[in-house]
Short mmCIF file of C-alpha atoms in Angstrom, two decimals:
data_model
loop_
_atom_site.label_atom_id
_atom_site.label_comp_id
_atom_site.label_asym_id
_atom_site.label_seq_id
_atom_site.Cartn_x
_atom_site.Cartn_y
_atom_site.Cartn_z
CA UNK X 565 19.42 10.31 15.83
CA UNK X 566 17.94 11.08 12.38
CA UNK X 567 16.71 7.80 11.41
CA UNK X 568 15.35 7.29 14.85
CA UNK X 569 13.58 10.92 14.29
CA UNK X 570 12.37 9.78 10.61
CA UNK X 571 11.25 6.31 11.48
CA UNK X 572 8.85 7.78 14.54
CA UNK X 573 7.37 10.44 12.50
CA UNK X 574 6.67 7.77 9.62
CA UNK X 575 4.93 5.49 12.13
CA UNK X 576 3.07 8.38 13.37
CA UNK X 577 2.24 9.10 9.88
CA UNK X 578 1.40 5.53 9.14
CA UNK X 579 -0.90 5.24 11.99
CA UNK X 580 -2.41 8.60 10.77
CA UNK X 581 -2.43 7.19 7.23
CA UNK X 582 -4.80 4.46 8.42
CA UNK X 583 -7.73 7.09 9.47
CA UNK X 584 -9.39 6.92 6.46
CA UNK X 585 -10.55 3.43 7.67
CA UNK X 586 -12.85 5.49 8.80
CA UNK X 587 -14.80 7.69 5.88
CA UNK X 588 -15.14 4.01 4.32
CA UNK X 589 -16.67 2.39 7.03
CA UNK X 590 -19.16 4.84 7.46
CA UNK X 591 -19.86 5.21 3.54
CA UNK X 592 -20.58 1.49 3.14
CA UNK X 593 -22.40 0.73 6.60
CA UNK X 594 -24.92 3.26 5.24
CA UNK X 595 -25.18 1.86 1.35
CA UNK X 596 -25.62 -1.82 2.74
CA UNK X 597 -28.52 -0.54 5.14
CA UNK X 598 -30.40 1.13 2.44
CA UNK X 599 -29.75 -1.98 0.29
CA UNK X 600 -31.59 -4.05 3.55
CA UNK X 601 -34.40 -1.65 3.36
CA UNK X 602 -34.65 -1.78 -0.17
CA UNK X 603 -34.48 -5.70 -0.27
CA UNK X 604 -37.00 -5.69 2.32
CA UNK X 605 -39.43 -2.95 0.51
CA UNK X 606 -39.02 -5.14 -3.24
CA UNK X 607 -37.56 -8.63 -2.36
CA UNK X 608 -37.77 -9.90 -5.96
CA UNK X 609 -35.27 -7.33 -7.09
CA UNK X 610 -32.57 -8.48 -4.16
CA UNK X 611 -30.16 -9.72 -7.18
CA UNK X 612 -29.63 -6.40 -8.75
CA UNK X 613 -29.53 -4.66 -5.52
CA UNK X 614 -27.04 -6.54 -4.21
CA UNK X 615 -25.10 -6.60 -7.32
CA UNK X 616 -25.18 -2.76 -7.28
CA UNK X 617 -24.49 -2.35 -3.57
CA UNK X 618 -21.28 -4.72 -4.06
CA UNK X 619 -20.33 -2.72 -6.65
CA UNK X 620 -21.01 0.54 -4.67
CA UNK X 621 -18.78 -0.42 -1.50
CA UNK X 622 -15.91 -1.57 -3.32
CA UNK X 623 -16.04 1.93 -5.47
CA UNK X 624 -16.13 3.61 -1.49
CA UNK X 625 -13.57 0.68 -0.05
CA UNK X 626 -11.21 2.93 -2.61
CA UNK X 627 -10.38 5.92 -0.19
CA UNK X 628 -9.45 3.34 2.62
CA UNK X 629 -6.88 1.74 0.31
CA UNK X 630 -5.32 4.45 -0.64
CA UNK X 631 -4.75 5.30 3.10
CA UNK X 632 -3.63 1.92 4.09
CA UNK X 633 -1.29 1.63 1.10
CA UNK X 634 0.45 4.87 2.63
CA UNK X 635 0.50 3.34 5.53
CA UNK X 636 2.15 0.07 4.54
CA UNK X 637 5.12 2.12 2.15
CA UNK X 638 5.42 4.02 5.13
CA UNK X 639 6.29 1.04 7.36
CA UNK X 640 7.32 -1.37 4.84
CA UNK X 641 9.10 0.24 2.15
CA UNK X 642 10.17 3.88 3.80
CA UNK X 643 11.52 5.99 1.19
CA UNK X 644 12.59 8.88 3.47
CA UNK X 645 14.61 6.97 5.18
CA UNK X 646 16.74 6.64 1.73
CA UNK X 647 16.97 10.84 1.72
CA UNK X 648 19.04 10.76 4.98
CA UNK T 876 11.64 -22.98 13.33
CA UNK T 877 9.19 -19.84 12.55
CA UNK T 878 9.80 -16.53 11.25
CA UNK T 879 12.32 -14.38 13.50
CA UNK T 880 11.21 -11.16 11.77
CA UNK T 881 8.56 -9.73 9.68
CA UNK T 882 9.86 -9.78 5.99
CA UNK T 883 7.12 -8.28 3.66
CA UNK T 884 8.73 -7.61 0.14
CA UNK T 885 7.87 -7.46 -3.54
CA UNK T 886 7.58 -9.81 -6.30
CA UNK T 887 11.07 -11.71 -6.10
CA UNK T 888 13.51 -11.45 -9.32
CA UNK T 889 13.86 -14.74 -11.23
CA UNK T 890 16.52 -13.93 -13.23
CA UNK T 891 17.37 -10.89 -15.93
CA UNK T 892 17.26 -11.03 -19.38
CA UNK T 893 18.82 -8.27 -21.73
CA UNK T 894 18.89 -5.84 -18.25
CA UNK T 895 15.18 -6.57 -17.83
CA UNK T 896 13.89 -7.89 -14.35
CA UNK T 897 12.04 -11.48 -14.64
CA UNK T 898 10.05 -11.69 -11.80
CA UNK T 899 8.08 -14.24 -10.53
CA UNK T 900 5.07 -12.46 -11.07
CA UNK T 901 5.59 -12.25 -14.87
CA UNK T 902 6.42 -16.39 -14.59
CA UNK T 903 3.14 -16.91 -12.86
CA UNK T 904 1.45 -14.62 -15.11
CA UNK T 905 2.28 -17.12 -18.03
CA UNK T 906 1.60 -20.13 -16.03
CA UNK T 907 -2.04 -18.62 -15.28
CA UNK T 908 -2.25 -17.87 -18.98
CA UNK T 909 -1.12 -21.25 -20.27
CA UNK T 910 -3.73 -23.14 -17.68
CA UNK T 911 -6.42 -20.56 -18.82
CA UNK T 912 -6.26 -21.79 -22.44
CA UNK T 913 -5.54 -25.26 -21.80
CA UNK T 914 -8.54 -25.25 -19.79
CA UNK T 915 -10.19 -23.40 -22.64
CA UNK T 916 -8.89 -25.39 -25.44
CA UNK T 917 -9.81 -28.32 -23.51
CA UNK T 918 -14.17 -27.50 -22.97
CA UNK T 919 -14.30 -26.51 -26.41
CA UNK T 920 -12.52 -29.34 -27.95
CA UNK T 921 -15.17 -31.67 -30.09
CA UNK T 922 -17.88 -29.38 -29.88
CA UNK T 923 -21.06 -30.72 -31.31
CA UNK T 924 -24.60 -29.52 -32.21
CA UNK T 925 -26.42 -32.60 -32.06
CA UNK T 926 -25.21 -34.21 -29.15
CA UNK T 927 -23.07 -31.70 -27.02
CA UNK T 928 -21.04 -32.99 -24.14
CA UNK T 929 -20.94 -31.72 -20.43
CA UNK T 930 -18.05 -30.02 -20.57
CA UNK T 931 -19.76 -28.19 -23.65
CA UNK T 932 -22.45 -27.42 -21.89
CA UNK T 933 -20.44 -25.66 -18.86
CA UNK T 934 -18.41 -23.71 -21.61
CA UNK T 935 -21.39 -22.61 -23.21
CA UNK T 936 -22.96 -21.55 -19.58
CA UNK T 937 -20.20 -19.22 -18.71
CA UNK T 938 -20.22 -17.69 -21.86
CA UNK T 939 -23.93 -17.31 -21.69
CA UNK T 940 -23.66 -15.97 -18.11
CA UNK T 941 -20.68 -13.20 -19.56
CA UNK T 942 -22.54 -12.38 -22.52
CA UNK T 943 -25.93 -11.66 -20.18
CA UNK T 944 -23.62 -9.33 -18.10
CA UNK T 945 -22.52 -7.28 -20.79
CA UNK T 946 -26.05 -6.72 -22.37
CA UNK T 947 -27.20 -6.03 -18.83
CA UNK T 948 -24.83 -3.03 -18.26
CA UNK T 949 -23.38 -1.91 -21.48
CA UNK T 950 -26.23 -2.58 -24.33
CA UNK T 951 -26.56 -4.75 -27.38
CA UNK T 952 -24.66 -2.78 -29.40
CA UNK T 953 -21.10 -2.96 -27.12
CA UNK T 954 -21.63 -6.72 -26.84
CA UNK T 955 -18.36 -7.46 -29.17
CA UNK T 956 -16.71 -6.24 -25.95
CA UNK T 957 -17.84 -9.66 -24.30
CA UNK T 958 -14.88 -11.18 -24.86
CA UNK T 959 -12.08 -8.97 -23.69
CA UNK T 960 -14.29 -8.83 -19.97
CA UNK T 961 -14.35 -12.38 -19.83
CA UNK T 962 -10.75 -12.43 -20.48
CA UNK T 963 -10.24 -9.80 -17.64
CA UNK T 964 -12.25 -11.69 -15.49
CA UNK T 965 -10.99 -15.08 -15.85
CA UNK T 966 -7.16 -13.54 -15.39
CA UNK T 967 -8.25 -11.58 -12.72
CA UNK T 968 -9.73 -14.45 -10.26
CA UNK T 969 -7.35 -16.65 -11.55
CA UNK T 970 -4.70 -15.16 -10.93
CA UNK T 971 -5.76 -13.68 -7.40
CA UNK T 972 -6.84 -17.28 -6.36
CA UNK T 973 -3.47 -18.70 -7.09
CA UNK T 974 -2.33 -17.68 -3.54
CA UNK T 975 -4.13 -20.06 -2.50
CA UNK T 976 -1.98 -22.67 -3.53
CA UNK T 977 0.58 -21.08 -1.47
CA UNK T 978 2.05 -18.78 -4.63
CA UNK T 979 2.33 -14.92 -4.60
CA UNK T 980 -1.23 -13.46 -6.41
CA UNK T 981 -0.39 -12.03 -9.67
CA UNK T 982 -2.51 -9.18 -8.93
CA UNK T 983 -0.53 -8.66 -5.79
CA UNK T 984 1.71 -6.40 -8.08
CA UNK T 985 1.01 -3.21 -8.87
CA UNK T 986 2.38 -3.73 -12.84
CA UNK T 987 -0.52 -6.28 -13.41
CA UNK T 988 -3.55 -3.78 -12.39
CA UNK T 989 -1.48 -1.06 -14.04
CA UNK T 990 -1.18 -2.68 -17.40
CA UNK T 991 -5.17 -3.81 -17.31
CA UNK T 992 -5.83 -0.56 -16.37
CA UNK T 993 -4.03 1.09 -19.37
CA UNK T 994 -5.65 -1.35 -21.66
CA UNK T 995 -9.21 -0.10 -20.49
CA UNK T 996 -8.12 3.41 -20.46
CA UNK T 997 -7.44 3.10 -23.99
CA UNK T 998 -10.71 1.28 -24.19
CA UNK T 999 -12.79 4.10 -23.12
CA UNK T 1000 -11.24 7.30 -24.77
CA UNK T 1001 -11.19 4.93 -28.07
CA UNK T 1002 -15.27 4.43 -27.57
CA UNK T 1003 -15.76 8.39 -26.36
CA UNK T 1004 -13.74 9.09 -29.79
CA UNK T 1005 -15.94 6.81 -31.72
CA UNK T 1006 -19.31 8.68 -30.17
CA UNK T 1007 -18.10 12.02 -30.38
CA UNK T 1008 -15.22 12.40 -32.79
CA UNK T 1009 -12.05 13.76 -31.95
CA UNK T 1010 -13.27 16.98 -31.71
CA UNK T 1011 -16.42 16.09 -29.63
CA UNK T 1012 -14.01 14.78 -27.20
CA UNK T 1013 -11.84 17.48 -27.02
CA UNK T 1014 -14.58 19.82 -26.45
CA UNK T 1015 -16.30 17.32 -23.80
CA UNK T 1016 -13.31 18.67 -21.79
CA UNK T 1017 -14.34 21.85 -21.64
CA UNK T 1018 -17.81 21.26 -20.53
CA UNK T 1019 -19.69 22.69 -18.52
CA UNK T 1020 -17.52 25.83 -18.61
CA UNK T 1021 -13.97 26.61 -19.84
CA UNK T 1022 -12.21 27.05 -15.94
CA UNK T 1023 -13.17 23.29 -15.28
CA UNK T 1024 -10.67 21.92 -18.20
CA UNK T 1025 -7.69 21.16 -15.48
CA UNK T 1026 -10.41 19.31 -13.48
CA UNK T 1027 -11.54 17.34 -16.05
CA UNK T 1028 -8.40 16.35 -17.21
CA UNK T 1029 -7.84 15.05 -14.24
CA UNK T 1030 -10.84 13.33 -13.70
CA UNK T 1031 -10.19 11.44 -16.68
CA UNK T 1032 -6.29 9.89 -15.79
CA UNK T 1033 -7.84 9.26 -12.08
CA UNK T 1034 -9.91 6.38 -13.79
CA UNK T 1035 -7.43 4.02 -14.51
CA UNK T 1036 -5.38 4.89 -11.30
CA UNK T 1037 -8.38 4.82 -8.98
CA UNK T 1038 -8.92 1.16 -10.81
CA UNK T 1039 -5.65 -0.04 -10.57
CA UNK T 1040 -4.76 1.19 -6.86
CA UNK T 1041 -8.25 -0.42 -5.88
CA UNK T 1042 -7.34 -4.00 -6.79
CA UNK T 1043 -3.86 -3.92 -6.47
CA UNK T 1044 -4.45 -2.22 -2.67
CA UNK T 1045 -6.78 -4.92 -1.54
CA UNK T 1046 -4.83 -8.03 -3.04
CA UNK T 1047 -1.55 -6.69 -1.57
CA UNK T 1048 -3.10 -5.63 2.09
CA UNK T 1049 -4.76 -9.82 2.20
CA UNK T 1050 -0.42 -10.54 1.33
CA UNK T 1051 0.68 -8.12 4.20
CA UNK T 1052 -1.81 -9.37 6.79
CA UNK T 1053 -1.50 -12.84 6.41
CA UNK T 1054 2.08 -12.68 7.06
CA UNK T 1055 1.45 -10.58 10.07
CA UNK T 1056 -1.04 -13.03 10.90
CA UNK T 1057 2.02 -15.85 10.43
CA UNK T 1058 4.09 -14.27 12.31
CA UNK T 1059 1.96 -12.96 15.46
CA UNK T 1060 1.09 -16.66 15.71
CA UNK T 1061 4.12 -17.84 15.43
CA UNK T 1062 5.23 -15.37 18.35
CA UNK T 1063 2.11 -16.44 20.69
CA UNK T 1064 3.60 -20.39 20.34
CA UNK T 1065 7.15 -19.08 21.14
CA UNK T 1066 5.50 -17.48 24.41
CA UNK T 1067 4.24 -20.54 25.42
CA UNK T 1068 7.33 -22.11 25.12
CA UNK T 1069 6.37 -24.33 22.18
CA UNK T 1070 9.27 -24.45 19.49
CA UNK T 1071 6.53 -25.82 17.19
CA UNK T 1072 4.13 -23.24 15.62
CA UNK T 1073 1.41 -24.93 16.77
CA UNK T 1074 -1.20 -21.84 16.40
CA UNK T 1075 -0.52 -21.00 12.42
CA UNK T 1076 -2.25 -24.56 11.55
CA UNK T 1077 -6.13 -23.92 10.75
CA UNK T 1078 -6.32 -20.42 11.85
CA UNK T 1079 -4.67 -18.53 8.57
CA UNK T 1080 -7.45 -21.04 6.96
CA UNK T 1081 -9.78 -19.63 8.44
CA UNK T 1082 -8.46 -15.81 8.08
CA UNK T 1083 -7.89 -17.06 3.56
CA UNK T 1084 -11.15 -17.73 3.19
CA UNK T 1085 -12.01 -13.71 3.48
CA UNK T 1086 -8.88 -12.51 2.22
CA UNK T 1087 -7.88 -14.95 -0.73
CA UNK T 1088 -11.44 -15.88 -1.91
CA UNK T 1089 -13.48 -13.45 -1.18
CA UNK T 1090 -11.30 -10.67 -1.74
CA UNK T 1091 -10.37 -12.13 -5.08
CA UNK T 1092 -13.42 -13.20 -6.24
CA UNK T 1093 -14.72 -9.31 -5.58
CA UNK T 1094 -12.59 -7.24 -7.24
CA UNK T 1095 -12.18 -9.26 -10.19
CA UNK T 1096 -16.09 -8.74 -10.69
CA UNK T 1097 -15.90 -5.36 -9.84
CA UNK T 1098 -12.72 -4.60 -11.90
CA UNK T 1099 -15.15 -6.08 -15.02
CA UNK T 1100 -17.82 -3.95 -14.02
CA UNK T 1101 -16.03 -0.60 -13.86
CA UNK T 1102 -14.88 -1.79 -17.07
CA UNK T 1103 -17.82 -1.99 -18.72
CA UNK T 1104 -19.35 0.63 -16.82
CA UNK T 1105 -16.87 2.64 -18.39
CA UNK T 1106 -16.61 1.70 -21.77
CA UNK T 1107 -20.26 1.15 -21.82
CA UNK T 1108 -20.75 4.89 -20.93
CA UNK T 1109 -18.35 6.00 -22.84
CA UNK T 1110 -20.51 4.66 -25.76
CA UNK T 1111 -24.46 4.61 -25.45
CA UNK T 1112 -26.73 2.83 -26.69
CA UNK T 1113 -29.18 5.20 -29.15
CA UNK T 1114 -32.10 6.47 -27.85
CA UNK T 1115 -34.97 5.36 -30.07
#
């Protein structure tokens, strides 16, 4: 009855975990279209944009990791599950 | 035939030596390394001024390309950090890019990005010290006031464990997909009734060539360019 309790609230959690797909998603969408407006104001400088914008999202991609990492220990590698 | 369940573990253990884990991350680690600098000793063997080869010429393009990068974003003056990027770099796609001869990336363990990570760490708090002094960087920590010293502390260890989760976190979720991926299709042949797999041929291609290139290719450059961003910070240029 425990386990079953622990492993439901850590799929909950996981699930929950995997929100902050969604602060990323948001963050990036809006860096790559200023980078399109910006490419499209100065097109000879698309290289450094670009550079810098790829740079930029993978700096934001970081929050979402974090989450999904959570959310894989929690389904993958539980270690509450150990504490029973 | 097919998976029955989903099995998503760590690096396997090759074998111990004096209590010490060997795992097969550490083997492939080595293997990368010796191809690296056979590869390297390779281009640059018979090197010539007069009449240079082809594979001189590609040598001398990607370190041409690696030195640009480094004046680009850190200065003139840090450029005797070219070769320790390049060396980052090279191990980084490398060593990602090796799953896609069917291995487990070497970057797919959290030891590898931790280690690089510490190296750079050092890096940068040896360049601050060299700008500032000891002192100087002591006392950076208590700028702009005295409350924000716990903060700042912080903010300082967070760089090489926001670096090391980043690349370690996207390597390892391409690993956990694509064996979800494996095994979802496997399930959708067993549904049809197929005892062949039919579905996991071409599709996972398909799926790699975002996950295990792309992916790789990405956060190897922008691994290098935190790095230099860092260190390169860490250790202006003079204003004239």
């Amino acid at each position: 009855m425990e386990k079953a309790i622990v492993l439901a609230a850590s799929a909950i959690g996981a699930g929950l975990a995997a929100i902050a797909g969604i602060g990323p998603g948001i963050g990036e969408g809006y860096a790559v279209g200023k980078a399109c407006e910006t490419i499209g104001r100065q097109p000879e400088q698309s290289g450094a944009v670009t550079r810098t914008m790829f740079i930029g999202c993978a700096v934001a991609e970081s929050t979402g990791i974090y989450g999904l990492l959570i959310a894989l220990v929690l389904l993958f590698a539980n270690p509450l599950i150990g504490k029973l | 035939m097919g998976l029955k369940e989903v099995n998503i573990t760590g690096p396997k253990v090759a074998f111990r030596i004096f209590g010490l884990n060997v795992t097969e991350t550490v083997i492939l680690s080595w293997c990368v390394i010796a191809v690296i600098t056979g590869l390297i000793l390779f281009m640059t063997h018979n090197m010539s001024k007069t009449n240079p080869s082809k594979k001189q010429i590609v040598a001398e393009w990607i370190v041409q390309i690696f030195t640009n990068m480094v004046k680009d974003s850190m200065g003139s003056i840090n450029l005797r950090y070219t070769p320790y990027m390049a060396t980052i770099f090279m191990f980084s796609i490398c060593g990602s890019l090796i799953s896609l001869l069917g291995l487990r990336p070497v970057t797919g363990d959290y030891s590898t990005t931790l280690a690089w990570a510490l190296i750079t760490f050092v890096m940068i708090i040896h360049a601050k010290i060299k700008n500032d002094g000891l002192g100087g960087y002591l006392i950076g920590f208590t700028k702009p006031i005295i409350v924000l010293t716990p903060i700042n502390v912080i903010s300082e260890v967070a760089t090489p464990v926001s670096m090391s989760i980043r690349h370690f976190g996207n390597i390892a979720s391409g690993i956990v997909i694509t064996q979800l991926l494996y095994f979802a299709l496997t399930m959708v042949s067993n549904a049809i009734g197929l005892d062949f797999p039919i579905f996991t041929i071409g599709v996972p291609a398909v799926l790699s060539v975002y996950f295990d290139l792309f992916t790789g290719f990405m956060q190897a450059f922008v691994f290098t360019m935190l790095t230099m961003a860092n260190v390169g910070s860490a250790y202006p240029e003079p204003e004239n």
